[in-house]
Structure formats: structure tokens, C-alpha cells
mmCIF file of C-alpha atoms in Angstrom:
data_model
loop_
_atom_site.group_PDB
_atom_site.id
_atom_site.type_symbol
_atom_site.label_atom_id
_atom_site.label_comp_id
_atom_site.label_asym_id
_atom_site.label_seq_id
_atom_site.Cartn_x
_atom_site.Cartn_y
_atom_site.Cartn_z
ATOM 1 C CA MET A 1 154.529 73.139 169.764
ATOM 2 C CA PRO A 2 152.419 69.973 169.717
ATOM 3 C CA ARG A 3 148.840 70.218 168.528
ATOM 4 C CA SER A 4 146.006 69.603 171.001
ATOM 5 C CA LEU A 5 142.825 68.775 169.144
ATOM 6 C CA ALA A 6 141.056 68.344 172.482
ATOM 7 C CA GLY A 7 141.361 72.121 172.924
ATOM 8 C CA PHE A 8 139.555 72.936 169.648
ATOM 9 C CA THR A 9 136.804 75.532 170.211
ATOM 10 C CA GLY A 10 135.546 76.398 166.717
ATOM 11 C CA ALA A 11 135.813 80.070 167.670
ATOM 12 C CA GLY A 12 134.446 82.458 165.083
ATOM 13 C CA TYR A 13 132.417 79.896 163.135
ATOM 14 C CA ASP A 14 128.710 80.728 162.923
ATOM 15 C CA LYS A 15 126.543 77.906 161.577
ATOM 16 C CA GLY A 16 123.866 80.482 160.825
ATOM 17 C CA ARG A 17 120.790 78.663 162.142
ATOM 18 C CA PRO A 18 119.670 77.069 165.425
ATOM 19 C CA LEU A 19 120.478 73.423 166.163
ATOM 20 C CA LEU A 20 116.919 72.276 165.402
ATOM 21 C CA VAL A 21 117.046 73.783 161.881
ATOM 22 C CA GLN A 22 120.482 72.263 161.303
ATOM 23 C CA ALA A 23 119.199 68.832 162.349
ATOM 24 C CA LEU A 24 116.093 69.141 160.173
ATOM 25 C CA TRP A 25 118.213 70.149 157.165
ATOM 26 C CA LEU A 26 120.644 67.261 157.632
ATOM 27 C CA THR A 27 117.740 64.815 157.890
ATOM 28 C CA VAL A 28 115.837 66.117 154.843
ATOM 29 C CA SER A 29 118.962 66.419 152.698
ATOM 30 C CA THR A 30 120.095 62.890 153.534
ATOM 31 C CA VAL A 31 116.782 61.060 153.405
ATOM 32 C CA ILE A 32 115.098 62.809 150.448
ATOM 33 C CA LEU A 33 117.080 65.338 148.418
ATOM 34 C CA GLY A 34 120.082 63.210 147.525
ATOM 35 C CA ARG A 35 118.038 60.344 146.130
ATOM 36 C CA TRP A 36 117.796 59.737 142.388
ATOM 37 C CA TRP A 37 113.994 59.657 142.513
ATOM 38 C CA CYS A 38 113.640 63.130 144.044
ATOM 39 C CA PRO A 39 112.540 65.590 141.324
ATOM 40 C CA ASN A 40 114.674 68.660 140.682
ATOM 41 C CA SER A 41 111.714 70.923 141.479
ATOM 42 C CA VAL A 42 111.516 69.416 144.998
ATOM 43 C CA ARG A 43 115.274 69.844 145.512
ATOM 44 C CA VAL A 44 115.122 73.507 144.490
ATOM 45 C CA ALA A 45 111.978 74.262 146.518
ATOM 46 C CA THR A 46 113.413 72.607 149.609
ATOM 47 C CA LEU A 47 116.715 74.478 149.329
ATOM 48 C CA ARG A 48 114.807 77.741 148.986
ATOM 49 C CA ALA A 49 112.666 76.851 152.033
ATOM 50 C CA PHE A 50 115.901 76.458 154.017
ATOM 51 C CA GLY A 51 117.189 79.851 152.861
ATOM 52 C CA ALA A 52 119.200 79.140 149.708
ATOM 53 C CA GLN A 53 118.964 81.713 146.929
ATOM 54 C CA ILE A 54 118.360 79.651 143.795
ATOM 55 C CA GLY A 55 117.679 81.339 140.465
ATOM 56 C CA PRO A 56 115.177 80.095 137.887
ATOM 57 C CA GLY A 57 116.167 77.211 135.640
ATOM 58 C CA VAL A 58 118.767 75.756 138.034
ATOM 59 C CA LEU A 59 119.332 72.014 137.657
ATOM 60 C CA LEU A 60 120.509 70.115 140.726
ATOM 61 C CA ARG A 61 121.263 66.454 140.012
ATOM 62 C CA HIS A 62 120.907 63.691 142.582
ATOM 63 C CA GLY A 63 123.670 63.064 145.068
ATOM 64 C CA VAL A 64 124.473 66.772 145.511
ATOM 65 C CA ARG A 65 125.564 67.486 149.095
ATOM 66 C CA ILE A 66 125.103 70.997 150.460
ATOM 67 C CA HIS A 67 126.300 71.601 153.999
ATOM 68 C CA TRP A 68 124.218 74.706 154.850
ATOM 69 C CA PRO A 69 121.652 75.879 152.263
ATOM 70 C CA TRP A 70 121.280 79.286 153.941
ATOM 71 C CA LYS A 71 124.888 79.974 152.909
ATOM 72 C CA LEU A 72 124.323 79.170 149.209
ATOM 73 C CA SER A 73 123.422 81.296 146.203
ATOM 74 C CA ILE A 74 123.127 79.908 142.643
ATOM 75 C CA GLY A 75 122.323 82.082 139.631
ATOM 76 C CA ALA A 76 119.792 81.362 136.893
ATOM 77 C CA ASP A 77 120.172 78.421 134.509
ATOM 78 C CA SER A 78 123.184 76.915 136.297
ATOM 79 C CA TRP A 79 123.797 73.186 136.589
ATOM 80 C CA VAL A 80 125.142 71.247 139.565
ATOM 81 C CA GLY A 81 126.124 67.684 138.646
ATOM 82 C CA GLU A 82 125.843 64.368 140.432
ATOM 83 C CA ASP A 83 127.899 63.887 143.580
ATOM 84 C CA VAL A 84 128.953 67.530 143.882
ATOM 85 C CA TRP A 85 129.831 68.455 147.457
ATOM 86 C CA ILE A 86 129.377 72.081 148.478
ATOM 87 C CA LEU A 87 130.999 72.180 151.899
ATOM 88 C CA ASN A 88 129.890 75.722 152.649
ATOM 89 C CA LEU A 89 130.774 76.544 156.222
ATOM 90 C CA GLU A 90 130.994 80.054 154.747
ATOM 91 C CA PRO A 91 128.983 81.470 151.812
ATOM 92 C CA VAL A 92 129.275 79.961 148.341
ATOM 93 C CA ASN A 93 128.020 82.158 145.516
ATOM 94 C CA ILE A 94 127.669 80.657 142.029
ATOM 95 C CA GLY A 95 126.791 82.861 139.062
ATOM 96 C CA ALA A 96 124.341 82.285 136.212
ATOM 97 C CA ASN A 97 124.847 79.809 133.357
ATOM 98 C CA THR A 98 127.581 78.032 135.285
ATOM 99 C CA CYS A 99 128.221 74.293 135.178
ATOM 100 C CA ILE A 100 129.584 72.549 138.256
ATOM 101 C CA SER A 101 130.288 69.041 136.915
ATOM 102 C CA GLN A 102 130.145 65.625 138.578
ATOM 103 C CA GLY A 103 132.122 65.051 141.748
ATOM 104 C CA VAL A 104 133.340 68.639 142.192
ATOM 105 C CA LEU A 105 134.234 69.749 145.735
ATOM 106 C CA LEU A 106 133.732 73.390 146.728
ATOM 107 C CA CYS A 107 135.268 73.590 150.222
ATOM 108 C CA THR A 108 135.094 76.797 152.260
ATOM 109 C CA GLY A 109 136.455 75.146 155.399
ATOM 110 C CA SER A 110 140.001 74.704 156.574
ATOM 111 C CA HIS A 111 142.084 74.849 159.728
ATOM 112 C CA ASP A 112 144.959 77.046 160.823
ATOM 113 C CA ARG A 113 147.918 74.669 160.895
ATOM 114 C CA ARG A 114 149.775 77.100 163.168
ATOM 115 C CA SER A 115 146.990 77.099 165.770
ATOM 116 C CA PRO A 116 147.824 74.888 168.755
ATOM 117 C CA THR A 117 144.159 73.833 168.839
ATOM 118 C CA PHE A 118 143.729 73.609 165.025
ATOM 119 C CA GLU A 119 141.066 76.335 164.907
ATOM 120 C CA PHE A 120 139.055 77.044 161.771
ATOM 121 C CA ASP A 121 140.481 79.111 158.919
ATOM 122 C CA ASN A 122 137.381 79.336 156.707
ATOM 123 C CA ALA A 123 136.611 81.706 153.833
ATOM 124 C CA PRO A 124 133.853 82.039 151.186
ATOM 125 C CA ILE A 125 134.020 80.887 147.568
ATOM 126 C CA THR A 126 132.709 82.917 144.633
ATOM 127 C CA VAL A 127 132.193 81.349 141.204
ATOM 128 C CA GLY A 128 131.309 83.773 138.413
ATOM 129 C CA SER A 129 128.846 83.432 135.565
ATOM 130 C CA SER A 130 129.391 81.211 132.523
ATOM 131 C CA VAL A 131 132.044 79.208 134.374
ATOM 132 C CA TRP A 132 132.663 75.518 133.839
ATOM 133 C CA ILE A 133 134.214 73.548 136.687
ATOM 134 C CA ALA A 134 134.808 70.082 135.219
ATOM 135 C CA ALA A 135 134.544 66.671 136.866
ATOM 136 C CA ARG A 136 136.242 66.048 140.200
ATOM 137 C CA ALA A 137 137.906 69.452 140.405
ATOM 138 C CA THR A 138 138.429 70.936 143.873
ATOM 139 C CA VAL A 139 138.069 74.621 144.760
ATOM 140 C CA LEU A 140 139.360 75.647 148.176
ATOM 141 C CA ARG A 141 138.498 78.378 150.686
ATOM 142 C CA GLY A 142 138.765 82.024 149.755
ATOM 143 C CA VAL A 143 138.883 81.496 145.982
ATOM 144 C CA THR A 144 137.103 83.659 143.420
ATOM 145 C CA ILE A 145 136.678 82.236 139.914
ATOM 146 C CA GLY A 146 136.025 84.955 137.346
ATOM 147 C CA ASP A 147 133.319 84.953 134.671
ATOM 148 C CA ASP A 148 133.843 82.715 131.619
ATOM 149 C CA ALA A 149 136.666 80.755 133.289
ATOM 150 C CA THR A 150 137.167 77.021 132.879
ATOM 151 C CA VAL A 151 138.568 74.714 135.537
ATOM 152 C CA GLY A 152 139.577 71.373 134.044
ATOM 153 C CA ALA A 153 138.823 67.930 135.395
ATOM 154 C CA THR A 154 140.648 67.050 138.641
ATOM 155 C CA ALA A 155 142.265 70.493 138.915
ATOM 156 C CA LEU A 156 143.015 71.840 142.387
ATOM 157 C CA VAL A 157 142.227 75.560 142.681
ATOM 158 C CA THR A 158 143.904 77.301 145.613
ATOM 159 C CA ARG A 159 144.094 80.860 144.234
ATOM 160 C CA ASP A 160 141.785 83.224 142.367
ATOM 161 C CA VAL A 161 141.133 82.491 138.693
ATOM 162 C CA LEU A 162 140.928 85.458 136.322
ATOM 163 C CA PRO A 163 137.912 85.942 134.051
ATOM 164 C CA GLY A 164 138.271 83.853 130.889
ATOM 165 C CA ALA A 165 141.236 81.884 132.256
ATOM 166 C CA VAL A 166 141.679 78.133 131.916
ATOM 167 C CA VAL A 167 143.074 76.109 134.823
ATOM 168 C CA LEU A 168 144.080 72.518 134.143
ATOM 169 C CA ALA A 169 145.329 69.703 136.342
ATOM 170 C CA PRO A 170 149.000 68.826 135.862
ATOM 171 C CA PRO A 171 149.428 66.383 132.982
ATOM 172 C CA SER A 172 150.188 62.771 133.723
ATOM 173 C CA ALA A 173 153.727 61.475 133.428
ATOM 174 C CA ASP A 174 154.901 60.489 129.957
ATOM 175 C CA MET A 175 154.095 56.805 129.800
ATOM 176 C CA THR A 176 155.149 56.314 126.168
ATOM 177 C CA SER A 177 158.818 55.641 126.849
ATOM 178 C CA PRO A 178 159.997 52.648 128.869
ATOM 179 C CA THR A 179 161.891 53.194 132.106
ATOM 180 C CA ASN A 180 164.732 50.997 133.310
#
């Protein structure tokens, strides 16, 4: 059956706030919060004002993109690095003492490939405490990462990660031997 994107309805997706609040958030986050000169204290206070639950001691670097702050929770003393994108159409919960490194993508949104109108297939993401998600890793919808886990640089996480586990990206091809 061919796909008809024109028929997309977005059924079941609740943005969580009225259009005016959404527009205000998108304006403030783009114009002020993502800039290098914006102090961390202003970023945290603004996120809290828009409904995010941010613990004490959280460090949010510049360039962090958060889709909907009212669907975000970050535990105490966690770090979120430059250019992290939290695409939280559904809730994202991050534990305490967790490091989300530069360029990480946490993506709660997806689409049902079997849907003739490509409807949403979204699910929350939960990241435990004392987790390290290294640079440019991607965590997809519905994933839970257990406490003390490590996700290596550029890894793609599509399934739950057990507490204490290490997930690495596939190694590069062996470039030490010549090919003919």
C-alpha cells in the first residue's frame, strides 16, 4: 500500500501546552538559551519556568536543544554537553550524576512505517543515574538505560541497556592491510 503523507493526522500526540506557550518556548530557546553567552543559571531557571524538573547542580552547556521542557526531568549534578538535542515529544527522564556528552541525540519520536499515513510511534526515554552517554551517540524511542551504564561515542541505542553495561559503536573496518 502506498504511503500518503498528506493524510497524516498526528493522532495521539499531545504537545502538552497551548500553542502560545509552545511559540514562546521556541522563541526563547532559539534566541537566548542556545547562545554561548547565556549563563547556565539562566538556562536552568528558564527551563524550570517552562515546567522542566531540573535538579540542583545541573550543567547545561550552550547549543543544547530541548523540544518541550515540560516533558524533561534531569537529576542533580548531571551534565548536558554542547549541541545535545533532546527531541522529547514524549517524556525524557535523566538521573543524577549523569553525563550526556557533546552532540548526543535523545529522540523519543518516530513513525509507524506500516501506517498508510505515517502516524507517530513515539515513546519515552529513561536514562538512569551515573550514566555516561558519550559524544554523538543516539538513543531512540522507548529505551531505558540502567544506572552506571556507559554508551560509547557514536553508538546507536535501540534497545534497553542493563545497569552497568557498556554499549559501543561497531569498530571501524581494519585499515591496516591493503586491499586489491
